[in-house]
Coordinates of C-alpha atoms in Angstrom, one line a residue:
X1 CA -247.0 -176.4 57.6
X2 CA -246.5 -178.2 54.4
X3 CA -248.9 -177.4 51.6
X4 CA -251.1 -180.2 50.4
X5 CA -250.2 -181.7 47.0
X6 CA -251.5 -179.6 44.1
X7 CA -255.0 -180.6 43.0
X8 CA -256.3 -180.5 39.4
X9 CA -259.7 -179.0 38.8
X10 CA -261.9 -178.6 35.8
X11 CA -261.3 -175.7 33.5
X12 CA -262.9 -172.4 34.1
X13 CA -261.9 -169.1 32.5
X14 CA -259.5 -167.2 34.8
X15 CA -261.1 -163.9 34.2
X16 CA -264.4 -165.2 35.6
X17 CA -262.7 -166.4 38.8
X18 CA -260.9 -163.1 39.2
X19 CA -264.3 -161.3 38.8
X20 CA -265.6 -163.2 41.9
X21 CA -262.5 -162.2 43.9
X22 CA -262.0 -158.6 42.7
X23 CA -263.0 -156.9 45.9
X24 CA -261.0 -159.2 48.2
X25 CA -257.8 -158.0 49.9
X26 CA -254.9 -158.5 47.6
X27 CA -257.0 -159.6 44.6
X28 CA -254.7 -160.8 41.9
X29 CA -255.1 -161.9 38.3
X30 CA -252.1 -162.5 36.1
X31 CA -253.8 -163.1 32.8
X32 CA -252.1 -164.5 29.8
X33 CA -253.4 -164.7 26.2
X34 CA -252.7 -168.4 26.1
X35 CA -250.2 -168.0 23.3
X36 CA -246.7 -169.3 22.9
X37 CA -245.4 -166.7 25.4
X38 CA -248.2 -167.0 27.9
X39 CA -249.3 -170.6 28.6
X40 CA -250.3 -170.0 32.3
X41 CA -252.6 -167.5 34.1
X42 CA -252.8 -167.1 37.9
X43 CA -255.5 -165.9 40.2
X44 CA -255.3 -165.4 44.0
X45 CA -256.5 -163.3 46.9
X46 CA -256.0 -162.9 50.7
X47 CA -252.2 -162.8 51.0
X48 CA -250.9 -163.7 54.4
X49 CA -248.0 -161.3 54.2
X50 CA -247.7 -158.0 52.5
X51 CA -244.8 -155.5 52.3
X52 CA -244.9 -152.1 50.7
X53 CA -242.1 -149.6 51.2
X54 CA -238.6 -148.3 50.3
X55 CA -235.7 -150.5 49.4
X56 CA -232.0 -150.0 50.2
X57 CA -229.4 -150.6 47.5
X58 CA -228.8 -154.2 48.4
X59 CA -232.1 -155.3 50.0
X60 CA -233.9 -156.9 47.1
X61 CA -232.0 -160.1 47.5
X62 CA -232.7 -160.0 51.2
X63 CA -236.4 -159.3 50.7
X64 CA -236.8 -162.3 48.4
X65 CA -234.4 -164.6 50.3
X66 CA -236.2 -165.4 53.5
X67 CA -239.7 -166.9 53.8
X68 CA -241.0 -164.8 50.9
X69 CA -239.7 -167.4 48.4
X70 CA -242.8 -169.2 47.0
X71 CA -246.1 -168.0 45.6
X72 CA -245.0 -164.4 45.9
X73 CA -246.0 -161.5 43.7
X74 CA -244.0 -158.4 43.6
X75 CA -243.8 -155.0 41.9
X76 CA -240.5 -153.1 41.6
X77 CA -241.0 -149.4 40.7
X78 CA -238.8 -148.1 37.9
X79 CA -237.4 -145.4 40.2
X80 CA -235.7 -147.8 42.6
X81 CA -233.5 -149.1 39.8
X82 CA -232.9 -145.6 38.4
X83 CA -231.9 -144.1 41.7
X84 CA -228.2 -144.7 41.4
X85 CA -228.3 -142.4 38.3
X86 CA -231.0 -140.0 39.3
X87 CA -230.6 -139.6 43.1
X88 CA -233.5 -139.4 45.6
X89 CA -236.6 -137.8 44.1
X90 CA -240.1 -137.2 45.6
X91 CA -241.8 -140.5 44.8
X92 CA -245.5 -141.4 44.9
X93 CA -245.2 -145.2 44.7
X94 CA -243.3 -147.6 46.9
X95 CA -240.0 -149.0 45.7
X96 CA -241.3 -152.5 46.3
X97 CA -244.6 -154.2 46.9
X98 CA -244.7 -157.8 47.9
X99 CA -247.5 -160.2 48.7
X100 CA -247.3 -163.9 49.7
X101 CA -250.3 -166.1 48.8
X102 CA -251.0 -169.3 50.8
X103 CA -253.3 -170.4 48.0
X104 CA -252.9 -169.9 44.2
X105 CA -254.9 -171.0 41.2
X106 CA -252.8 -171.9 38.1
X107 CA -254.6 -172.0 34.8
X108 CA -253.0 -174.1 32.1
X109 CA -254.3 -172.8 28.8
X110 CA -252.7 -175.6 26.8
X111 CA -254.1 -178.5 28.9
X112 CA -257.3 -176.6 29.8
X113 CA -256.9 -177.5 33.5
X114 CA -256.8 -175.5 36.7
X115 CA -254.2 -176.5 39.3
X116 CA -255.0 -175.6 42.9
X117 CA -251.8 -174.9 44.9
X118 CA -252.3 -174.5 48.7
X119 CA -255.6 -175.0 50.6
X120 CA -257.9 -177.1 48.4
X121 CA -261.1 -175.9 50.1
X122 CA -260.2 -172.3 49.5
X123 CA -259.3 -173.0 45.9
X124 CA -262.6 -174.8 45.2
X125 CA -264.5 -172.0 46.9
X126 CA -262.8 -169.5 44.6
X127 CA -263.6 -171.5 41.5
X128 CA -267.3 -171.8 42.7
X129 CA -267.5 -168.0 43.1
X130 CA -266.7 -167.5 39.4
X131 CA -269.1 -165.1 37.7
X132 CA -269.8 -164.2 34.1
X133 CA -267.9 -161.1 32.8
X134 CA -269.5 -158.6 30.6
X135 CA -267.4 -155.8 29.1
X136 CA -268.3 -152.7 31.1
X137 CA -268.7 -149.2 29.7
X138 CA -265.7 -146.9 29.7
X139 CA -264.8 -146.2 33.3
X140 CA -263.1 -142.8 33.1
X141 CA -264.3 -139.1 32.9
X142 CA -261.4 -137.9 30.8
X143 CA -257.9 -138.9 29.5
X144 CA -255.7 -135.8 29.5
X145 CA -252.1 -135.4 28.5
X146 CA -250.0 -134.0 31.4
X147 CA -248.0 -131.8 28.9
X148 CA -248.4 -130.3 25.5
X149 CA -247.3 -132.3 22.4
X150 CA -244.6 -129.7 21.8
X151 CA -243.0 -130.4 25.1
X152 CA -242.4 -134.0 24.0
X153 CA -241.0 -132.9 20.6
X154 CA -238.6 -130.6 22.4
X155 CA -237.5 -133.4 24.7
X156 CA -236.9 -135.7 21.8
X157 CA -234.9 -133.0 20.0
X158 CA -232.8 -132.5 23.1
X159 CA -232.0 -136.2 23.4
X160 CA -231.0 -136.3 19.7
X161 CA -228.7 -133.4 20.3
X162 CA -227.2 -135.2 23.3
X163 CA -226.7 -138.3 21.2
X164 CA -225.0 -136.2 18.6
X165 CA -222.6 -134.8 21.2
X166 CA -221.6 -138.3 22.3
X167 CA -223.4 -138.3 25.6
X168 CA -225.3 -141.5 24.9
X169 CA -226.6 -143.7 22.1
X170 CA -230.3 -144.1 22.9
X171 CA -232.9 -143.1 25.6
X172 CA -236.5 -144.1 26.0
X173 CA -238.5 -140.9 26.6
X174 CA -242.1 -141.0 27.7
X175 CA -245.2 -138.9 27.8
X176 CA -247.9 -139.3 30.5
X177 CA -251.7 -139.0 30.8
X178 CA -254.0 -138.9 33.8
X179 CA -257.5 -138.6 35.0
X180 CA -260.2 -140.1 37.3
X181 CA -262.6 -143.0 37.1
X182 CA -266.3 -142.3 37.3
X183 CA -267.9 -142.5 40.8
X184 CA -268.6 -146.1 41.4
X185 CA -266.2 -147.3 38.6
X186 CA -263.5 -149.8 39.6
X187 CA -260.0 -150.6 38.3
X188 CA -261.3 -154.1 37.5
X189 CA -263.6 -152.5 34.9
X190 CA -260.5 -151.2 33.1
X191 CA -258.8 -154.6 33.3
X192 CA -261.8 -156.3 31.7
X193 CA -261.9 -153.8 28.9
X194 CA -258.1 -154.2 28.2
X195 CA -258.5 -158.0 28.4
X196 CA -260.6 -157.9 25.3
X197 CA -257.4 -157.3 23.4
X198 CA -255.2 -159.9 25.3
X199 CA -251.5 -159.8 25.8
X200 CA -249.1 -162.4 27.3
X201 CA -248.6 -160.5 30.5
X202 CA -251.9 -158.9 31.5
X203 CA -252.3 -158.1 35.2
X204 CA -254.7 -156.8 37.8
X205 CA -253.5 -156.3 41.3
X206 CA -255.2 -154.5 44.2
X207 CA -253.3 -153.8 47.4
X208 CA -255.0 -151.4 49.8
X209 CA -255.7 -148.1 48.2
X210 CA -253.5 -148.9 45.2
X211 CA -254.2 -150.9 42.1
X212 CA -252.3 -151.9 39.0
X213 CA -253.7 -152.7 35.6
X214 CA -251.4 -153.9 32.9
X215 CA -251.7 -155.4 29.4
X216 CA -248.0 -155.8 28.7
X217 CA -246.7 -157.7 25.7
X218 CA -243.1 -157.7 27.0
X219 CA -241.2 -160.2 29.0
X220 CA -238.5 -158.8 31.2
X221 CA -237.1 -162.1 32.1
X222 CA -237.7 -165.7 33.3
X223 CA -235.4 -167.6 35.6
X224 CA -235.5 -171.3 36.3
X225 CA -233.3 -172.2 39.3
X226 CA -233.3 -175.9 38.4
X227 CA -231.7 -175.4 35.0
X228 CA -230.2 -172.0 35.6
X229 CA -231.8 -170.7 32.3
X230 CA -232.4 -167.0 32.2
X231 CA -234.4 -165.6 29.2
X232 CA -235.2 -162.0 28.3
X233 CA -237.2 -160.7 25.3
X234 CA -236.7 -157.0 24.8
X235 CA -239.0 -155.1 22.5
X236 CA -237.7 -152.3 20.3
X237 CA -239.5 -151.2 17.1
X238 CA -243.2 -150.4 16.8
X239 CA -245.7 -149.8 14.1
X240 CA -249.5 -149.2 14.5
X241 CA -251.7 -151.9 12.9
X242 CA -254.1 -151.3 10.1
X243 CA -257.6 -152.7 9.8
X244 CA -256.9 -153.3 6.1
X245 CA -255.0 -156.7 5.8
X246 CA -253.0 -155.6 2.8
X247 CA -251.9 -152.4 4.4
X248 CA -251.3 -154.1 7.7
X249 CA -248.9 -156.6 6.0
X250 CA -247.1 -153.7 4.4
X251 CA -246.7 -152.0 7.7
X252 CA -245.2 -155.2 9.2
X253 CA -242.9 -155.6 6.3
X254 CA -241.7 -151.9 6.7
X255 CA -241.0 -152.6 10.4
X256 CA -239.0 -155.7 9.6
X257 CA -236.9 -153.8 7.0
X258 CA -236.4 -150.6 9.0
X259 CA -232.7 -150.0 9.6
X260 CA -233.4 -147.5 12.4
X261 CA -235.6 -150.0 14.3
X262 CA -233.2 -152.9 13.8
X263 CA -230.3 -150.7 15.1
X264 CA -232.4 -149.6 18.1
X265 CA -233.3 -153.2 18.9
X266 CA -229.7 -154.4 18.5
X267 CA -228.4 -151.7 20.9
X268 CA -230.8 -153.0 23.6
X269 CA -229.9 -156.7 22.8
X270 CA -226.3 -155.8 23.4
X271 CA -227.2 -154.0 26.7
X272 CA -229.2 -157.1 27.9
X273 CA -226.3 -159.4 27.0
X274 CA -224.1 -157.3 29.2
X275 CA -226.7 -157.3 32.1
X276 CA -227.2 -161.1 31.9
X277 CA -223.4 -161.7 31.9
X278 CA -223.2 -160.3 35.4
X279 CA -224.9 -163.4 36.8
X280 CA -224.3 -166.0 34.1
X281 CA -221.6 -168.6 33.4
X282 CA -219.0 -167.2 31.1
X283 CA -219.8 -167.9 27.5
X284 CA -223.3 -168.9 28.1
X285 CA -225.1 -165.7 27.1
X286 CA -226.5 -166.0 23.5
X287 CA -229.0 -164.3 21.2
X288 CA -231.5 -167.0 20.2
X289 CA -233.8 -164.8 18.1
X290 CA -233.1 -161.4 16.6
X291 CA -235.6 -159.0 15.1
X292 CA -238.7 -161.3 15.2
X293 CA -242.0 -159.8 14.4
X294 CA -244.8 -160.1 17.0
X295 CA -248.2 -158.7 16.4
X296 CA -250.8 -157.5 18.9
X297 CA -254.2 -156.0 18.7
X298 CA -253.1 -152.4 17.9
X299 CA -249.3 -152.6 17.2
X300 CA -246.6 -154.7 15.6
X301 CA -243.3 -155.0 17.5
X302 CA -239.7 -156.2 16.8
X303 CA -238.7 -158.7 19.6
X304 CA -235.4 -160.4 20.2
X305 CA -234.6 -163.2 22.6
X306 CA -231.4 -163.3 24.8
X307 CA -230.6 -166.2 27.1
X308 CA -228.0 -167.3 29.5
X309 CA -227.2 -169.9 32.2
X310 CA -226.9 -168.5 35.7
X311 CA -223.9 -169.3 37.9
X312 CA -224.5 -171.9 40.6
X313 CA -226.5 -170.8 43.6
X314 CA -227.7 -167.6 42.0
X315 CA -230.9 -166.4 43.6
X316 CA -233.9 -164.7 41.8
X317 CA -233.3 -161.5 43.6
X318 CA -229.7 -161.4 42.3
X319 CA -231.0 -161.9 38.7
X320 CA -233.4 -159.0 39.1
X321 CA -230.8 -156.7 40.7
X322 CA -228.3 -157.4 38.0
X323 CA -230.7 -156.5 35.2
X324 CA -233.2 -153.9 36.6
X325 CA -234.5 -151.6 35.2
X326 CA -235.1 -153.3 31.9
X327 CA -232.8 -152.1 29.1
X328 CA -235.6 -151.7 26.6
X329 CA -237.2 -148.8 28.5
X330 CA -234.0 -147.1 29.6
X331 CA -231.4 -146.9 26.9
X332 CA -227.7 -147.1 26.3
X333 CA -225.5 -146.7 28.2
X334 CA -228.1 -147.5 30.8
X335 CA -226.8 -145.2 33.6
X336 CA -226.5 -142.2 31.4
X337 CA -229.8 -142.8 29.7
X338 CA -231.6 -142.9 33.1
X339 CA -230.0 -139.5 33.9
X340 CA -231.3 -138.1 30.7
X341 CA -234.8 -139.6 31.3
X342 CA -234.9 -137.9 34.7
X343 CA -234.1 -134.5 33.1
X344 CA -237.3 -134.8 31.1
X345 CA -239.7 -136.8 33.2
X346 CA -241.1 -136.9 36.7
X347 CA -240.7 -140.2 38.6
X348 CA -242.3 -143.0 36.6
X349 CA -243.6 -145.1 39.5
X350 CA -244.8 -148.6 38.4
X351 CA -244.6 -147.8 34.7
X352 CA -241.5 -149.4 33.1
X353 CA -240.8 -151.2 36.4
X354 CA -241.6 -154.9 36.7
X355 CA -244.3 -157.1 38.0
X356 CA -243.0 -160.6 38.9
X357 CA -244.2 -163.9 40.2
X358 CA -242.1 -166.5 42.1
X359 CA -244.3 -169.5 41.3
X360 CA -244.7 -172.7 43.4
X361 CA -241.7 -174.3 41.7
X362 CA -239.5 -171.3 42.6
X363 CA -239.4 -170.1 39.0
X364 CA -239.4 -166.4 38.3
X365 CA -241.4 -164.6 35.6
X366 CA -241.1 -160.9 35.4
X367 CA -242.9 -158.6 32.9
X368 CA -241.9 -155.1 31.8
X369 CA -244.7 -152.8 32.9
X370 CA -245.5 -151.1 29.6
X371 CA -249.2 -150.7 28.5
X372 CA -249.8 -150.2 32.3
X373 CA -252.0 -147.9 34.4
X374 CA -251.3 -147.1 38.0
X375 CA -254.4 -146.2 40.1
X376 CA -254.9 -145.0 43.6
X377 CA -257.9 -144.1 45.7
X378 CA -258.5 -140.4 46.3
X379 CA -261.5 -139.1 48.2
X380 CA -263.7 -142.2 47.4
X381 CA -262.8 -142.3 43.6
X382 CA -259.9 -143.8 41.7
X383 CA -257.3 -141.6 40.0
X384 CA -255.0 -143.0 37.3
X385 CA -251.8 -142.2 35.5
X386 CA -250.3 -144.0 32.5
X387 CA -247.4 -143.4 30.2
X388 CA -246.0 -144.4 26.8
X389 CA -242.5 -143.9 25.5
X390 CA -240.3 -144.2 22.4
X391 CA -236.7 -145.1 21.9
X392 CA -234.8 -142.0 20.8
X393 CA -231.8 -142.5 18.5
X394 CA -229.5 -140.2 16.5
X395 CA -231.9 -140.1 13.5
X396 CA -235.2 -139.8 15.4
X397 CA -237.7 -137.4 14.1
X398 CA -239.6 -135.7 17.0
X399 CA -243.0 -135.8 15.3
X400 CA -242.6 -139.4 14.3
X401 CA -241.7 -140.4 17.9
X402 CA -244.7 -138.5 19.1
X403 CA -246.8 -140.6 16.7
X404 CA -245.3 -143.8 18.1
X405 CA -246.4 -142.9 21.6
X406 CA -249.9 -142.3 20.3
X407 CA -249.9 -145.7 18.7
X408 CA -248.7 -147.3 21.9
X409 CA -251.4 -145.6 24.1
X410 CA -254.4 -146.1 21.9
X411 CA -255.6 -149.4 23.5
X412 CA -255.4 -147.9 27.0
X413 CA -257.2 -144.7 25.8
X414 CA -260.0 -146.7 24.3
X415 CA -260.3 -148.8 27.4
X416 CA -260.6 -145.8 29.7
X417 CA -262.7 -143.4 27.7
X418 CA -263.9 -145.3 24.6

């Protein structure tokens, strides 16, 4: 069956439509902040095909290459991409989750229109079910670190020593926190609270007894098969924001001038150039923007932009396989960094994996799942786990890197427990 032509509807806020669908099977909201890096938001429910399970080393291209090629949302767990370096480990999250949506609402924040792709009657019913959204109270009982602070400092010191011994140049080492939601609380409550400090790649996705809530500022990559353009925007370099405008400007200036943060960013830019070159025309990979400042509700970041032109007939799955996991959350060299990460962390699950959309035009957009919470139903209540990491280099100070993880997790902590 051929989908009807897309229909343009009057503007309505995507979060209000998502609120009306939040309890449906496969409820999905990809919520952008409407800024230069996030013009479109997407809402859907009731997928007609779902897959969740393991992946072999070469099956991502196959999984995306049959009839799962349009209006598809997928989540690739970090641990699938790390497995060549880390070997098999006991995992609690599938390698790949995929859902195909017959109907999708596309919200154009620039034009203030809603484009209904698929069944127009279904789309109009979804829009009609939109409901006002009030910010709920904090949904969690507690927000507890899974290890003592000193454990993280010792991990950082170990990585610094390994760098000094020539084993690697950089590794992103994370901490984790976990807890349970209140009885009756829902992952969508967390999503609404995080959405009050919007990011370009916010997401809510519920599949069965699992849910994902993300407020990521980081693009992993985009791929347009028509032009062949691939773009990635790695983040490296972070400072906490200040409520005082003068102090906040000074903090941003300090980040821009930091030799350590610029060097850390440059290493990942070089890594991403190498990854893109695997699927790009020779000579087409370029750095379009280096060390740009981007500011969000709680942090400033240094962000660079790397682009390339894919070789002819390159598929979206091939682009993902060539570049996954994202270099900004592994390190350099990537393979060795992932081995070092595995020595200090349990499996990461969705965190630092990627959530991606193959849109109705066949274009791929994939985020890096930082500022992300994984949730699963356990005995009638939702449990959660979240992480935050820092890029460790030769001159890293363990206490300063600990502080960086605290700055990165503050928005999620506030959203969960106030």
